[in-house]
Amino acid sequence: MENIPEPSQKIEQDYVKVIRISELIGKTIFLFIIIGLYIMQKIFNWPPWIGIVLIFLFVLSCIWLLWGIFVKPFYLQKSWRYEISEEFAQMKKGIITVTHQVVPMTKVQSVELYQGPILRKYKLFSIKIGTMGTSHEIPGLTEQEAKEIRDTIAHYAKIKEVE
Amino acid sequence: MSKEKRLHPFFIIYGIWKLIKENFIPIILLYIVNAGTESLLIRTLQILFLIYFLGRIIYLNLKWITLRYSVFDETIQIKTGVFKKTDKILPFDKIQNIHKQKSILHKMFGCTTLTLETGLAGGDSSVKFDALKMKDAEQLERLILTVKERQESSLEAENEDLVNVHNTKEYITKGTLLFKPEKKDLLKASFTSFSFLIIIPIIFGIYDNLDMFFNVDDITNDFLHFITQSWLITSILITILVIVSVTIGIARTFLKYGKYEIYSDKDSIYIRKGVLEEIHFSIDKNKVQAVQIEQSIIKRILRLAEVKLVTAGEAGDSEHNTNSLFPFMPIDLAFTIIEEMLPDYKINKNMHRLTKKALLLRMIRPSYIWLIVTIITLYFFKNLWYISIVFLAFIYLNRIIDYKNSFYLLNGEFIQLKSGSIWSIFIISKRSKVIEIELKQSKLQKLFGLSTFKISNRSKPLVTDSYFEDAPIEQATEFYHWYMKRSKEVQLEK
């Protein structure tokens, strides 16, 4: 998609750490669930194929965890681009699969400033843009950026099309 | 303009009728099959059910008494509620679609149901009157249409100087007749829809119900023994069964789609259907977001298609599929009807195919479902190993058909997409009606210089997404730039 102009804005460097922590938490919980199921398979004598599937899943999610901690955060932050103009909100992300979304401002129905505990630790914010049926997120913004974007979107989104 | 009105008392009769219909089996079981029973349990159940039934009827009466509506110049006010009162005011200009529906019972009492659909999301979006006098319903409908027309033309008048403001809108049937199925179409339809197979559930239904009272299995066994005794009896029986089911299928299709008419005027599309049960509904042309043409493999062979209008707003009556124009329209006719119906729509049948690269990519793209199915069959059902091969062949056949069926075109402000294998969908929409786009490229696609794109349209209930996969990157780029010029057609509210 080289001929398609990239959205101009990048997100904060610190967002790498945010992804890393949330990946660590999420994937570790998943690993523990698999280990728990494996123990239950041994105790309750579930059919042996369940054990095989669980070992397979365990190996897979270990790789997934390593990927989530060491590779994904870096590339995701690096590839994230967004741009808010008078007409469109554009978001582009991804390395393996690149997605580029274009939402006309007039179709935006809500805009929300969001800060979870991990984001708070790094003094970062996310913006959630709600449309008719979908929700889009621009993560890893400083407070000032986030508030500016929210106000800009709120301003442009007030204009409505004749439908 | 008006005082408070109640619905026609037929509301209660219709309510009782619906109640009986809902509880048909318990009623038969309790009061006919087990009439005069000695069993205490059944006696208790009979009494409890009677109390419940009477309670529902009393509730129905209260509902009728409390339901009052008043029609004003540009709004309608509806008060309802036995225990919880609601008071709703619905401005006419918010009403998008109007449906009317008459069962035989309605016809006998000169009534109709009327549903007013608004484009708003949420549970309160439509108002349904179960029993209105035909005259009142028509009057109300005319009033709503007139008000809407007036408001629209006053809007137009602000923009253009030369607009004739006509306040009185001629009633529905004055629109031009666009489509009426011929006998030939209906015959074809009854085969594509497999409606003749309806005999199977009917037989099972009867069997199931009988099973509750008699020991049907014994009788069936005797019966099976009897019919398999001689080939003659068997073949006669099968012939009779086939004839009966085909007749039922055709009859059903003719009843459902027999008196089908599509009318159109400047602003709306009107559909009336049904022989025994009449259904009328109208669709506001301005609310059409996109048009879809769906074809199954059988329909493709018979050159039939289902034309659907993607409209914004809450689904009124999914049971009656109110956004479908006619499920068995001859395909060539479908295109001309769309253009006649929506004059600003231009369909160009000369669309781009996918490139050979896309086919190559689809041939080497791994199929995870196949992998999982194969592992499961090889582990659990080793002797069924061929399932894996059959499944793979099926997947590849699907991919090839889908490749052959994929078409794409940007034509001025229009976008046309077609894809699908067993079930193919063609969609045409305008740039201004596309509310969101997405471009996607996987590593594999990047290698081949291909990409996937998606358009979203408003619809019932929320959004319809249409994908076009493995398009050359040049087309995706063109598509992106096409969408960025969106503001050209979009009008802004002041």
XYZ file of C-alpha atoms in Angstrom:
657
model
C 0.000 0.000 0.000
C 2.918 2.279 -0.802
C 0.971 4.638 -3.011
C -1.536 5.439 -0.339
C -0.390 8.428 1.703
C 0.327 7.481 5.287
C -1.499 9.305 8.054
C 0.950 11.843 9.433
C 0.864 11.528 13.234
C 2.755 8.992 15.328
C 2.006 7.822 18.837
C 4.241 8.150 21.925
C 7.366 6.048 22.385
C 6.256 5.090 25.904
C 3.307 3.188 24.459
C 5.756 0.339 23.770
C 5.955 -0.269 27.513
C 2.192 -0.089 27.886
C 1.658 -2.811 25.280
C 4.458 -4.875 26.792
C 2.895 -4.852 30.272
C -0.620 -5.529 29.084
C 0.620 -8.362 26.847
C 2.567 -9.799 29.773
C -0.467 -9.755 32.044
C -2.941 -11.075 29.488
C -0.802 -13.852 28.070
C 0.432 -14.987 31.502
C -3.143 -15.412 32.672
C -3.812 -17.436 29.545
C -0.749 -19.614 30.257
C -1.927 -20.257 33.800
C -5.354 -21.284 32.557
C -3.732 -23.812 30.222
C -1.518 -25.149 33.022
C -4.577 -25.407 35.282
C -6.491 -27.341 32.630
C -3.510 -29.651 32.128
C -3.388 -30.428 35.848
C -7.118 -31.112 35.809
C -6.683 -33.425 32.843
C -4.141 -35.429 34.889
C -6.282 -35.490 38.051
C -9.642 -36.294 36.494
C -8.331 -38.603 33.782
C -9.741 -36.672 30.879
C -9.114 -38.287 27.478
C -5.404 -38.145 26.533
C -5.945 -36.065 23.386
C -6.947 -33.122 25.558
C -3.488 -33.317 27.134
C -1.839 -33.267 23.717
C -3.889 -30.281 22.619
C -3.020 -28.472 25.856
C 0.740 -29.097 25.498
C 0.497 -27.867 21.929
C -1.397 -24.759 23.063
C 1.165 -24.210 25.825
C 4.099 -24.193 23.407
C 2.163 -21.973 21.026
C 1.248 -19.442 23.679
C 4.828 -19.355 25.035
C 5.953 -18.278 21.573
C 3.000 -15.894 21.489
C 4.080 -14.452 24.860
C 7.681 -13.921 23.703
C 6.365 -12.299 20.535
C 4.009 -10.138 22.603
C 6.782 -8.919 24.891
C 9.770 -8.495 22.624
C 8.525 -7.969 19.084
C 4.926 -6.787 18.891
C 5.090 -3.685 21.152
C 8.000 -2.214 19.280
C 6.561 -2.751 15.814
C 3.007 -1.848 16.750
C 4.101 1.493 18.178
C 6.351 2.095 15.211
C 3.695 1.316 12.651
C 0.838 3.204 14.316
C -0.214 6.288 12.367
C -3.233 8.522 12.630
C -4.467 11.732 11.132
C -7.421 13.893 11.984
C -8.520 16.330 9.329
C -11.637 18.362 8.839
C -13.124 15.570 6.729
C -11.669 12.278 7.896
C -10.175 10.401 10.790
C -7.586 7.950 9.508
C -5.901 5.164 11.400
C -3.234 2.796 10.167
C -1.521 0.030 12.042
C 0.059 -3.396 11.845
C 3.142 -5.083 10.522
C 2.081 -8.543 9.458
C -1.348 -7.422 8.439
C -1.586 -3.736 7.718
C -4.994 -2.141 8.203
C -5.870 1.380 7.197
C -9.245 2.756 8.239
C -10.920 5.903 7.009
C -13.896 7.339 8.884
C -15.635 10.505 7.695
C -15.916 13.050 10.510
C -19.607 13.514 9.845
C -20.196 9.872 10.770
C -18.555 10.121 14.178
C -21.118 9.835 16.941
C -19.040 9.884 20.064
C -15.507 10.574 21.163
C -14.121 9.423 24.475
C -10.938 10.026 26.415
C -9.753 6.860 28.070
C -7.040 6.007 30.562
C -6.601 2.577 32.073
C -4.235 1.764 34.956
C -1.252 0.929 32.737
C -1.758 3.994 30.600
C -1.999 6.074 33.771
C 1.378 4.796 34.956
C 2.980 6.321 31.856
C 0.714 9.397 31.837
C -0.794 8.398 28.507
C -4.322 8.521 27.117
C -6.326 6.736 24.447
C -9.036 8.234 22.295
C -12.045 6.106 21.407
C -14.040 7.165 18.397
C -17.520 5.680 18.130
C -19.477 5.589 14.878
C -22.774 3.999 13.893
C -21.694 0.441 14.498
C -17.972 0.436 15.117
C -15.460 1.785 17.563
C -11.945 2.917 16.734
C -9.092 3.629 19.054
C -6.074 5.890 18.881
C -3.856 4.824 21.777
C -0.726 6.197 23.396
C -1.264 9.952 23.352
C -0.048 12.556 25.819
C -2.718 14.332 27.809
C -2.392 17.498 25.794
C -2.524 15.691 22.445
C -5.471 13.587 23.538
C -7.510 16.554 24.698
C -6.713 18.477 21.539
C -7.770 15.569 19.373
C -10.944 15.073 21.360
C -11.900 18.698 20.973
C -11.045 18.742 17.282
C -13.106 15.640 16.603
C -15.986 16.920 18.707
C -15.909 20.152 16.745
C -15.826 18.550 13.290
C -18.273 15.805 14.203
C -20.934 18.377 15.022
C -21.386 18.977 11.331
C -23.972 16.569 10.012
C -24.693 15.338 6.537
C -28.091 15.293 4.939
C -28.869 11.581 4.801
C -56.757 18.376 15.117
C -58.010 15.271 16.718
C -59.328 13.850 19.903
C -58.019 10.720 21.513
C -58.916 7.562 19.684
C -58.822 3.912 20.532
C -58.019 1.087 18.198
C -60.823 -0.923 16.662
C -62.261 -3.453 19.191
C -61.101 -6.083 16.735
C -57.803 -5.596 18.608
C -59.198 -7.882 21.316
C -60.428 -10.520 18.905
C -57.093 -10.462 17.110
C -55.324 -10.741 20.460
C -57.397 -13.764 21.439
C -56.737 -15.323 18.056
C -52.990 -14.824 18.518
C -53.262 -16.269 22.023
C -55.006 -19.377 20.727
C -52.426 -19.730 17.991
C -49.573 -19.494 20.482
C -51.097 -22.042 22.827
C -52.582 -24.321 20.239
C -50.909 -27.521 21.367
C -51.585 -27.153 25.104
C -55.216 -26.320 24.374
C -55.688 -29.414 22.226
C -53.875 -31.547 24.772
C -55.656 -30.268 27.827
C -59.195 -29.781 26.660
C -59.697 -32.094 23.714
C -57.462 -35.079 24.126
C -57.847 -35.200 27.881
C -61.449 -34.020 28.059
C -63.297 -35.558 31.015
C -60.145 -36.924 32.577
C -60.049 -38.223 36.138
C -56.420 -37.357 36.687
C -55.992 -34.748 39.389
C -52.838 -33.340 37.822
C -54.479 -32.782 34.457
C -57.575 -31.309 36.125
C -55.399 -28.848 38.026
C -53.512 -27.972 34.867
C -56.804 -27.434 33.031
C -57.972 -25.011 35.701
C -54.639 -23.207 35.958
C -54.461 -22.836 32.219
C -58.003 -21.496 32.117
C -57.100 -18.909 34.755
C -54.007 -17.942 32.797
C -56.016 -17.695 29.619
C -58.731 -15.558 31.186
C -56.053 -13.391 32.768
C -54.499 -12.798 29.399
C -57.892 -11.877 27.942
C -58.577 -9.416 30.751
C -55.126 -7.943 30.214
C -55.905 -7.654 26.525
C -59.073 -5.700 27.338
C -57.178 -3.404 29.667
C -54.561 -2.926 26.993
C -57.221 -1.946 24.508
C -58.785 0.494 26.977
C -55.465 2.122 27.861
C -54.091 2.329 24.347
C -55.057 5.691 22.971
C -53.633 7.705 20.146
C -54.164 11.213 18.942
C -53.198 12.545 15.564
C -52.054 16.125 15.389
C -50.938 18.178 12.427
C -47.430 16.854 12.259
C -47.134 14.374 15.091
C -48.858 11.373 16.494
C -49.125 10.779 20.212
C -49.533 7.276 21.585
C -50.394 6.500 25.194
C -50.166 2.918 26.322
C -49.595 0.808 29.355
C -51.636 -1.102 31.850
C -49.085 -1.259 34.641
C -46.355 0.914 33.238
C -47.588 3.962 31.402
C -45.808 5.282 28.369
C -46.550 8.374 26.395
C -44.845 8.604 23.071
C -44.851 11.418 20.576
C -43.713 10.596 17.105
C -43.123 13.399 14.587
C -44.185 12.395 11.076
C -40.967 13.491 9.485
C -39.062 10.950 11.558
C -41.099 8.116 10.081
C -39.196 6.289 7.403
C -41.230 3.289 6.460
C -44.879 2.413 6.763
C -46.096 -1.171 6.684
C -49.583 -2.479 6.494
C -50.479 -6.067 6.969
C -53.825 -7.824 6.795
C -54.587 -11.371 7.806
C -57.812 -13.008 6.676
C -59.243 -12.162 10.064
C -58.313 -8.510 9.565
C -60.025 -8.516 6.196
C -63.212 -9.886 7.730
C -63.359 -6.959 10.130
C -62.141 -4.370 7.660
C -59.013 -3.752 9.688
C -55.295 -3.758 9.185
C -52.145 -3.603 11.249
C -50.041 -0.537 10.697
C -46.401 -0.203 11.631
C -44.638 3.133 11.618
C -40.889 2.683 11.447
C -38.445 5.381 12.410
C -34.798 5.428 11.577
C -33.801 5.683 15.196
C -31.867 2.939 16.883
C -33.170 1.244 19.985
C -36.207 -0.713 21.051
C -38.668 2.147 20.840
C -38.016 2.822 17.236
C -41.207 1.511 15.710
C -44.851 1.798 16.622
C -47.254 -0.976 15.744
C -51.009 -0.705 15.726
C -52.518 -4.168 15.759
C -55.984 -3.232 14.637
C -56.848 -0.034 12.838
C -59.878 0.486 10.659
C -58.797 0.420 7.029
C -60.158 3.914 6.549
C -58.275 5.312 9.539
C -55.064 3.596 8.513
C -55.246 4.968 5.009
C -56.073 8.417 6.276
C -53.155 8.342 8.679
C -50.804 7.067 6.023
C -51.886 9.761 3.603
C -51.470 12.412 6.275
C -47.952 11.248 7.117
C -46.939 11.123 3.475
C -48.402 14.574 2.846
C -46.572 16.091 5.790
C -43.334 14.455 4.739
C -43.779 15.596 1.174
C -44.500 19.140 2.264
C -41.426 19.281 4.440
C -39.218 17.846 1.785
C -40.468 20.177 -0.876
C -40.037 23.149 1.418
C -36.466 21.984 1.947
C -35.999 21.724 -1.787
C -37.660 25.078 -2.303
C -34.969 26.674 -0.227
C -32.350 25.320 -2.545
C -34.036 25.727 -5.894
C -36.455 28.362 -7.002
C -38.361 26.313 -9.500
C -40.106 23.694 -7.462
C -43.781 22.948 -7.655
C -45.046 22.471 -4.194
C -47.794 19.920 -4.381
C -49.299 19.325 -1.046
C -51.579 16.505 -1.831
C -49.908 13.281 -2.616
C -51.864 10.796 -4.642
C -52.358 7.569 -2.873
C -50.057 4.579 -3.255
C -51.578 2.837 -6.240
C -50.948 5.898 -8.380
C -47.280 5.000 -8.579
C -46.098 3.157 -11.643
C -46.114 -0.610 -11.565
C -42.523 -1.794 -11.800
C -42.769 -5.501 -11.355
C -45.292 -8.268 -11.137
C -44.138 -11.866 -11.332
C -45.382 -14.027 -14.171
C -46.580 -17.603 -13.722
C -43.326 -18.838 -15.214
C -41.307 -16.958 -12.580
C -43.421 -18.351 -9.784
C -43.038 -21.910 -11.023
C -39.286 -21.481 -11.138
C -39.415 -19.882 -7.732
C -41.221 -22.798 -6.158
C -38.363 -25.048 -7.216
C -35.464 -22.807 -6.240
C -36.852 -22.231 -2.826
C -37.259 -25.954 -2.233
C -40.615 -25.032 -0.803
C -41.920 -28.435 -1.905
C -39.715 -29.919 0.784
C -42.041 -28.328 3.293
C -43.899 -31.621 3.406
C -41.061 -33.141 5.414
C -41.426 -30.908 8.474
C -45.205 -31.190 8.152
C -45.045 -34.977 8.279
C -42.613 -34.886 11.174
C -44.774 -32.352 12.951
C -47.871 -34.520 12.615
C -45.877 -37.560 13.648
C -44.499 -35.802 16.691
C -47.875 -34.539 17.803
C -49.540 -37.897 17.320
C -46.720 -39.514 19.209
C -47.907 -37.796 22.361
C -51.229 -39.605 22.305
C -50.732 -42.961 20.632
C -47.911 -45.323 20.353
C -47.163 -44.318 16.798
C -44.072 -46.445 16.452
C -46.065 -49.678 16.361
C -48.424 -48.349 13.769
C -45.530 -47.018 11.726
C -43.809 -50.341 11.822
C -46.919 -52.135 10.591
C -47.337 -49.490 7.954
C -43.738 -49.730 6.784
C -44.072 -53.460 6.639
C -47.181 -53.081 4.510
C -45.730 -50.667 1.994
C -42.455 -52.464 1.521
C -44.266 -55.712 0.755
C -44.615 -54.994 -2.930
C -42.763 -52.681 -5.303
C -45.999 -51.550 -6.829
C -47.398 -50.175 -3.590
C -44.084 -48.562 -2.732
C -43.740 -46.804 -6.060
C -47.366 -45.670 -6.083
C -46.935 -44.270 -2.616
C -43.730 -42.465 -3.495
C -45.346 -40.990 -6.618
C -48.293 -39.757 -4.580
C -45.945 -38.264 -2.011
C -43.929 -36.470 -4.700
C -47.049 -35.112 -6.388
C -48.508 -33.952 -3.091
C -45.312 -32.259 -1.994
C -44.743 -30.541 -5.338
C -48.349 -29.342 -5.342
C -48.050 -28.046 -1.804
C -44.762 -26.342 -2.674
C -46.184 -24.625 -5.728
C -49.369 -23.673 -3.912
C -47.363 -22.210 -1.080
C -45.217 -20.165 -3.427
C -48.272 -18.897 -5.285
C -49.951 -17.939 -2.020
C -46.872 -16.197 -0.736
C -45.702 -14.480 -3.894
C -48.772 -14.717 -6.118
C -50.166 -11.235 -5.859
C -46.815 -9.510 -5.687
C -46.604 -5.987 -6.932
C -43.866 -3.387 -6.761
C -44.842 0.206 -7.395
C -42.683 3.261 -7.457
C -43.223 6.995 -7.477
C -40.941 9.973 -7.056
C -40.084 9.385 -3.397
C -41.018 5.890 -2.398
C -41.170 2.269 -3.378
C -44.335 0.413 -2.483
C -44.616 -3.322 -2.189
C -47.767 -5.309 -1.757
C -47.640 -9.045 -1.377
C -49.582 -12.054 -0.231
C -52.830 -13.637 -1.358
C -54.427 -14.703 1.919
C -52.468 -12.399 4.146
C -51.872 -9.050 2.556
C -48.741 -7.100 3.380
C -48.091 -3.564 2.239
C -44.975 -1.670 2.877
C -43.174 1.326 1.557
C -39.539 2.285 1.472
C -38.349 5.860 1.332
C -36.012 6.167 -1.657
C -33.801 8.680 0.090
C -33.082 6.148 2.795
C -31.662 3.554 0.429
C -27.998 3.133 1.296
C -27.102 0.418 -1.173
C -28.663 -2.255 -3.342
C -27.723 -5.916 -3.066
C -28.387 -8.699 -5.532
C -28.056 -12.132 -4.002
C -27.890 -15.394 -5.898
C -27.478 -18.938 -4.743
C -25.987 -21.476 -7.138
C -29.445 -22.745 -8.099
C -30.678 -19.241 -8.691
C -27.623 -18.578 -10.862
C -28.431 -21.603 -12.991
C -32.065 -20.479 -13.359
C -30.947 -16.861 -13.865
C -32.988 -15.617 -10.921
C -31.907 -13.268 -8.157
C -33.044 -11.669 -4.954
C -32.866 -7.892 -4.920
C -32.462 -6.313 -1.516
C -32.455 -2.692 -0.547
C -30.068 -1.833 2.242
C -31.895 0.856 4.189
C -31.064 2.668 7.376
C -33.219 2.258 10.431
C -34.490 -0.382 12.756
C -35.769 -3.633 11.308
C -39.526 -3.531 11.450
C -40.511 -7.053 10.744
C -37.697 -9.426 9.992
C -40.237 -12.210 9.614
C -41.537 -10.639 6.451
C -38.169 -9.620 5.169
C -39.207 -6.119 4.364
C -36.050 -5.038 2.608
C -36.257 -7.751 -0.015
C -37.928 -6.671 -3.232
C -38.660 -10.078 -4.673
C -36.605 -13.177 -4.000
C -36.952 -14.716 -7.458
C -36.562 -11.929 -9.961
C -35.169 -12.715 -13.406
C -31.633 -11.372 -13.265
C -31.774 -9.204 -16.399
C -34.980 -7.636 -15.207
C -33.416 -6.994 -11.802
C -30.872 -4.556 -13.229
C -33.432 -2.595 -15.240
C -35.814 -2.460 -12.293
C -33.122 -1.076 -10.008
C -32.350 1.654 -12.518
C -36.021 2.467 -13.030
C -36.705 2.459 -9.339
C -33.696 4.511 -8.326
C -33.122 6.721 -11.365
C -29.866 8.144 -10.059
C -28.371 4.657 -9.856
C -26.389 3.577 -12.884
C -25.200 0.000 -13.038
C -22.319 -0.822 -15.308
C -22.183 -4.545 -16.011
C -18.690 -4.278 -17.410
C -16.734 -4.867 -14.228
C -13.088 -5.736 -13.569
C -12.127 -9.293 -12.759
C -9.492 -10.363 -10.292
C -6.045 -10.889 -11.730
C -4.347 -14.254 -12.230
C -2.089 -13.352 -9.297
C -5.121 -13.432 -7.031
C -5.942 -16.940 -8.191
C -2.364 -18.033 -7.542
C -2.465 -16.521 -4.068
C -5.715 -18.282 -3.303
C -4.207 -21.573 -4.416
C -1.305 -21.335 -1.982
C -3.046 -19.619 0.929
C -3.112 -22.071 3.837
C -6.499 -23.174 5.092
C -6.517 -23.448 8.870
C -9.984 -24.965 8.984
C -8.775 -27.744 6.729
C -5.737 -28.304 8.940
C -7.875 -28.595 12.064
C -10.430 -30.863 10.393
C -7.643 -33.071 9.067
C -5.937 -33.400 12.430
C -9.248 -34.238 14.107
C -10.224 -36.865 11.523
C -6.764 -38.454 11.507
C -6.707 -38.642 15.272
C -10.241 -39.811 16.001
C -11.581 -41.377 12.818
C -8.573 -42.831 11.057
C -10.744 -44.907 8.746
C -12.487 -41.767 7.483
C -9.223 -40.247 6.204
C -10.787 -39.444 2.802
C -12.951 -36.767 4.458
C -9.847 -34.623 4.602
C -9.299 -34.949 0.840
C -12.959 -34.339 0.009
C -12.936 -31.302 2.262
C -9.788 -29.953 0.623
C -11.330 -30.429 -2.812
C -14.426 -28.589 -1.596
C -12.339 -25.699 -0.256
C -10.454 -25.400 -3.540
C -13.615 -25.586 -5.586
C -15.034 -22.828 -3.418
C -11.960 -20.673 -3.913
C -12.033 -21.111 -7.671
C -15.749 -20.327 -7.929
C -15.254 -17.301 -5.723
C -12.386 -16.153 -7.926
C -14.543 -16.507 -11.033
C -17.346 -14.634 -9.284
C -15.357 -11.687 -7.998
C -15.849 -8.413 -9.796
C -15.146 -4.818 -8.956
C -15.802 -1.419 -10.432
C -15.576 2.227 -9.492
C -17.950 4.129 -11.725
C -18.108 7.817 -10.960
C -19.681 8.121 -7.545
C -20.679 4.445 -7.546
C -18.883 1.422 -6.277
C -19.855 -2.058 -7.412
C -18.561 -5.189 -5.736
C -19.394 -8.806 -6.360
C -18.058 -11.896 -4.676
C -19.039 -15.202 -3.150
C -19.012 -18.815 -4.217
C -22.112 -20.808 -3.351
C -23.922 -17.670 -2.362
C -22.893 -14.667 -4.410
C -23.631 -11.082 -3.502
C -23.453 -8.062 -5.750
C -23.604 -4.686 -4.060
C -23.817 -1.208 -5.513
C -23.547 1.873 -3.357
C -22.807 5.546 -3.653
C -19.725 7.215 -2.243
C -21.827 9.438 -0.017
C -23.616 6.420 1.446
C -20.433 4.570 2.328
C -19.862 5.484 5.946
C -16.456 3.937 6.453
C -13.739 2.151 4.543
C -10.867 -0.118 5.454
C -7.851 -1.289 3.496
C -6.014 -4.374 4.575
C -2.895 -6.145 3.436
C -1.359 -9.302 4.834
C 2.287 -10.256 4.301
C 1.245 -12.848 1.743
C -0.858 -10.318 -0.137
C 2.020 -7.849 -0.060
C 4.221 -10.435 -1.746
C 1.718 -10.639 -4.596
C 0.903 -6.933 -4.676
C -2.687 -7.504 -3.624
C -4.917 -6.203 -0.859
C -8.395 -6.408 0.636
C -10.829 -3.596 1.073
C -14.075 -3.112 2.886
C -16.970 -0.687 2.635
C -19.553 -0.146 5.359
C -23.126 0.990 4.789
C -25.765 1.917 7.296
C -28.438 -0.738 7.450
C -30.837 -2.611 9.671
C -29.970 -3.002 12.482
C -26.629 -1.186 12.306
C -24.027 -1.649 9.609
C -23.501 -3.889 6.595
C -19.886 -4.593 5.744
C -18.929 -5.692 2.242
C -15.455 -7.033 1.569
C -13.516 -7.337 -1.624
C -10.529 -9.606 -1.292
C -7.252 -9.860 -3.197
C -7.726 -6.830 -5.407
C -4.542 -5.512 -7.075
C -2.927 -2.808 -4.983
C -3.467 -0.279 -7.788
C -7.215 -0.780 -7.440
C -7.030 -0.401 -3.683
C -5.117 2.829 -4.127
C -7.682 4.043 -6.635
C -10.420 3.057 -4.198
C -8.757 5.045 -1.399
C -8.445 8.185 -3.506
C -11.997 7.709 -4.753
C -13.269 7.705 -1.188
C -11.201 10.731 -0.185
C -13.127 12.760 -2.783
C -16.291 11.974 -0.894
C -17.096 15.545 0.060
C -17.945 16.293 -3.575
C -21.404 14.761 -3.267
C -22.082 15.103 0.403
C -24.534 17.813 1.391
C -24.145 19.259 4.841
C -26.964 20.208 7.142
C -27.102 23.826 8.086
